[in-house]
């Protein structure tokens, strides 16, 4: 199991050298503390995954972390050392605007929460409300800014866009509005970003259009002073909303008078506004990120710059060499060699602090840094030391230390796995050599013989090396032996239990993870993937076809532009494949992986675009010829959930398609939520079931069967329903349809062999229920040799039963094994984080209500409506998986064993044995006893034989 | 024979052994048919005696088979051959799903 927290939203590092933790709040609605030495999670609290759990703000004061979540509804205080909840209060409704700590000159006592129409003040110690005040004119004014600096008043700034600002001043003690000022600001559209408070309550706003700053002392001045920026020779980038970044080291004292003005995505400048005078301290071009940090009396600004390749040989010069035009040419922020510098500058003067450069490298083709947090501390000799936390675009966290050492890094994008495949590891070199020998063309008897001899020699060599290594390892103490797995010694084990997990995450980063240890062996970031894209991962060639490398194909489709592209890579090493994928000019609707292969043993992938044209990949002549031959047997189905339409297509010889059927499901009444076919790698060993009277009930194993689930649009608990349709994907024939009244989603469904299991919420009885459907052909098979959907005169018999389940579920999947002999189990992910392994025999629609002789003969369990959760059926014991989103199962080389990966916020991998380990000797198998008995018997036979001979001889003599 | 009847139709080690013996003895006798015939060489109605011997042993064998059948040891039902039924070959390929 590996635990993750997700993409950072807020982070806070403690400003002392000895501190060990950093508190983070993430977009996955997690509040956690990380160990800053190792990067491990110290504690973690997972809120709901829905927007209800979203964290709006996090404030740190001493040992307490204050979070505001659920759109400003809930205020919580956490103890950061152990992660306990200090207190929790619920706030009034109203959209959340901001939160701030409020301090009196001596101590920080309160936290203020700004809502759309009210401002409330809470005690830090217990969360009780001190006062709540309504804000005047809250309909027209958007109050967005909250500021206090230990003078006993709180300033609230509201804005009426393009008109004026409303500045309110509250007394901390009783919440009385002491002053209300209206400041005209017709040029201002929004407060966030373009305005900030510097110095002693001075509001600074930037107006990019007029290239000027506007300054106003809060609560005292009636109008804004206008300061043009042309005098400072600052260039504004076109069509970029300039931003102001300021810092307030402590809530009991005033803000710093210095602030950053962001002029373009990569151009910052440090300005100072003091006593009515604006001065320019330093200019930072080519800077990716800036950040302030304070320790004691010193406040520093950290600037993350790209070490550009345009100026080689510069160790410290960073922004002097290349000009802004150059930066623009290289797509403004992309750094050519992925090397970045962090430098510290003293804010008062803008001077660079000596020996504060951190240089670090991101992987090639990696992502840009996105967020920067700095932890500054004073060293013993009063110089400034610091550590930096950098989050990149691909949600990787890096913790850096001087001079450029990466202390740890975390791959937080693994908290959002969207697609997952398991690929067999390659054979070892020796095995591959042997395999390769058979793959090559024959070249004479002698040549073959020599080749065989050489490969046997290599095998012998490998074996002796292995023996030597074992001998060597045995002499070392046990603790030192570590089975370090890296990309070079990756090899398939005897039973193919270790596999490579290829994971696609929502941020567009691909991972290759070794399944038994969970080590990340490779990672690859796809730059041009926008958030919210849909992915489809397919294995085109497995590792079985040595010497051809395995090949995976990822289809990425952008949600907005609808355009898609293919990314072809080697799933073992993560390298981009040499094969050039076809350029897709039109949006791709669906894909289909055919079982036919080209001459390089890559399965053929068909891509259907929005004109219903088909593009094959790989598109060699051989493939096209094969396709032409079998085109009449290839069918597509497309499901359009928005229009409620299912349509089937047939492939024609010229790779165009023809619509052959269409099923409309009226969207006014119900909408399609899931469509599930069968897994293509599924084997069914038994074609039927033996009944009590020894006749056979044949299963209806239609490989083209689809299960479609619809939910009603009406969500009233009396009228809501879900519908199940079993359809043939070739002919569009509805084999079975049923409507479950008074039932509600979310529906989880598993479709396998001849059965469908789905789970829903029964609104009448207020409980979760399972329904299982099984399809049988009856006691006669219609056509035992070939299955054709076009020739099925008899509809299958559908058996159905429902069961009560005591818990909601978050994911469901069935186990799968190599040959399908092992009995099936359902793996059910519960919201509590446990995975329940439920035998399919418990969900069997043939369970009789009254057990008879025959059903007993068949080993059917008598029907009982409730399925119980036994804690001993949890396959993950106490290793709970927070917010499980899916379970993936893969067969292993052993028939009894199925590999399971559960993913969500955490990733968990294990093996399950649905029918126990029937093909493996038990651990306590007594090898010594059995072999000694065997040898003893052989020995005894030999002795008695000898004795008998002697006796015969003696008798003959007599 | 009476013991066979008493043993019943349940499958356990003793009835199974008995049935095996019952089937094996006539088979053994038939194997050694020539030896038996040689012993009867002196008799005048050799052919008839041999036939009766054959029929008798055949009856014994049939009885053993019947017993096997009654015990359900003979693979005569389709369910007994179910494990050898090959899955039907797929004639069409289909794929697709929700529009991405």
Coordinates of N, CA and C in Angstrom, one line a residue, chain A residues 555 557 589-590 592 595 633-639 686-688 690 694 696 703-704 729 784-790, chain B residues 11 71-74 77-100:
Chain A
X555 N -4.7 6.4 -25.7 CA -5.5 7.4 -26.5 C -5.9 8.5 -25.5
X557 N -7.9 12.1 -25.2 CA -8.9 12.9 -25.8 C -9.1 14.1 -25.0
X589 N -14.1 8.7 -31.6 CA -15.2 8.4 -30.7 C -14.9 7.1 -29.8
X590 N -14.4 6.1 -30.5 CA -14.1 4.9 -29.7 C -13.0 4.1 -30.4
X592 N -11.2 0.0 -30.8 CA -11.5 -1.4 -30.8 C -10.2 -2.2 -31.0
X595 N -8.3 -9.1 -32.3 CA -7.4 -10.2 -32.0 C -6.4 -10.5 -33.1
X633 N -16.9 -9.6 -40.2 CA -17.2 -10.1 -38.8 C -17.0 -9.0 -37.8
X634 N -16.6 -7.8 -38.2 CA -16.3 -6.8 -37.2 C -17.4 -5.8 -37.0
X635 N -17.8 -5.6 -35.8 CA -18.9 -4.7 -35.5 C -18.5 -3.7 -34.4
X636 N -19.2 -2.6 -34.4 CA -18.9 -1.6 -33.4 C -20.2 -1.2 -32.8
X637 N -20.1 -0.8 -31.5 CA -21.3 -0.2 -31.0 C -20.8 1.1 -30.3
X638 N -21.6 2.1 -30.4 CA -21.3 3.4 -29.8 C -22.5 3.8 -29.0
X639 N -22.2 4.3 -27.8 CA -23.2 4.7 -26.9 C -23.1 6.2 -26.6
X686 N -15.7 -23.9 -17.8 CA -16.9 -24.8 -17.8 C -18.0 -24.2 -18.6
X687 N -18.5 -25.0 -19.5 CA -19.6 -24.4 -20.4 C -21.0 -24.6 -19.8
X688 N -21.1 -25.2 -18.7 CA -22.4 -25.4 -18.1 C -22.3 -25.8 -16.7
X690 N -23.6 -28.6 -13.7 CA -24.2 -29.9 -13.5 C -25.3 -29.7 -12.5
X694 N -28.0 -34.7 -12.6 CA -26.8 -35.0 -13.5 C -27.1 -34.6 -14.9
X696 N -27.2 -31.3 -17.6 CA -26.3 -30.1 -17.7 C -27.2 -28.9 -18.1
X703 N -20.2 -13.6 -26.1 CA -19.1 -12.7 -25.9 C -19.5 -11.2 -26.3
X704 N -20.6 -11.1 -27.0 CA -20.9 -9.7 -27.5 C -22.0 -9.1 -26.6
X729 N -24.3 -6.9 -28.7 CA -23.6 -5.8 -29.3 C -23.5 -5.9 -30.9
X784 N -22.9 -25.9 -30.6 CA -21.8 -26.1 -29.6 C -20.4 -25.7 -30.2
X785 N -20.3 -25.6 -31.5 CA -19.0 -25.3 -32.1 C -18.7 -23.9 -32.4
X786 N -19.7 -23.1 -32.7 CA -19.4 -21.7 -33.1 C -20.5 -20.8 -32.5
X787 N -20.1 -19.7 -32.1 CA -21.1 -18.7 -31.5 C -21.3 -17.6 -32.5
X788 N -22.5 -17.4 -33.0 CA -22.7 -16.3 -33.8 C -24.0 -15.6 -33.3
X789 N -23.8 -14.3 -33.1 CA -25.0 -13.5 -32.6 C -26.1 -13.4 -33.6
X790 N -25.7 -13.6 -34.9 CA -26.7 -13.4 -35.9 C -27.6 -14.7 -36.0
Chain B
X11 N -20.9 -44.5 -2.7 CA -19.6 -44.8 -3.1 C -18.7 -44.6 -1.8
X71 N -24.2 -47.3 -9.1 CA -23.4 -46.5 -8.2 C -23.0 -45.1 -8.9
X72 N -23.3 -45.0 -10.2 CA -23.0 -43.7 -10.9 C -21.6 -43.6 -11.2
X73 N -20.9 -44.7 -11.4 CA -19.5 -44.7 -11.8 C -19.2 -44.6 -13.3
X74 N -20.3 -44.9 -14.1 CA -20.1 -44.9 -15.5 C -20.4 -43.5 -16.1
X77 N -23.7 -39.7 -18.6 CA -24.5 -38.5 -18.7 C -23.7 -37.4 -19.4
X78 N -24.3 -36.4 -20.1 CA -23.6 -35.3 -20.6 C -22.8 -34.5 -19.6
X79 N -23.3 -34.5 -18.4 CA -22.5 -33.8 -17.4 C -21.2 -34.4 -17.1
X80 N -21.0 -35.7 -17.4 CA -19.7 -36.3 -17.1 C -18.7 -35.8 -18.1
X81 N -19.2 -35.4 -19.3 CA -18.2 -35.0 -20.3 C -18.1 -33.4 -20.4
X82 N -18.7 -32.7 -19.4 CA -18.8 -31.3 -19.5 C -17.4 -30.6 -19.5
X83 N -16.5 -31.2 -18.8 CA -15.1 -30.6 -18.6 C -14.4 -30.7 -20.0
X84 N -14.9 -31.5 -20.9 CA -14.2 -31.6 -22.2 C -14.8 -30.9 -23.3
X85 N -16.0 -30.2 -22.9 CA -16.6 -29.4 -23.9 C -15.8 -28.2 -24.2
X86 N -15.5 -27.9 -25.5 CA -14.6 -26.8 -25.8 C -15.6 -25.6 -26.0
X87 N -15.1 -24.4 -25.6 CA -15.9 -23.2 -25.8 C -16.2 -23.0 -27.3
X88 N -17.4 -22.5 -27.6 CA -17.7 -22.3 -29.0 C -16.8 -21.2 -29.6
X89 N -16.5 -21.4 -30.9 CA -15.7 -20.3 -31.5 C -16.5 -19.1 -31.8
X90 N -15.8 -18.0 -31.7 CA -16.5 -16.7 -31.8 C -16.6 -16.3 -33.3
X91 N -17.7 -16.0 -33.7 CA -17.9 -15.6 -35.2 C -17.8 -14.1 -35.4
X92 N -18.2 -13.3 -34.5 CA -18.1 -11.9 -34.7 C -17.3 -11.2 -33.6
X93 N -16.7 -10.1 -34.0 CA -16.0 -9.3 -33.0 C -16.7 -8.0 -32.8
X94 N -16.8 -7.6 -31.6 CA -17.5 -6.3 -31.4 C -16.8 -5.6 -30.3
X95 N -16.9 -4.3 -30.4 CA -16.2 -3.5 -29.4 C -16.8 -2.1 -29.4
X96 N -16.4 -1.3 -28.5 CA -16.9 0.1 -28.5 C -17.2 0.5 -27.1
X97 N -18.2 1.4 -26.9 CA -18.5 1.8 -25.6 C -19.0 3.2 -25.6
X98 N -19.1 3.8 -24.4 CA -19.5 5.2 -24.3 C -18.6 6.1 -25.1
X99 N -19.2 7.0 -25.8 CA -18.3 7.9 -26.6 C -17.4 8.7 -25.6
X100 N -16.1 8.7 -26.0 CA -15.1 9.2 -25.1 C -15.3 10.7 -25.0

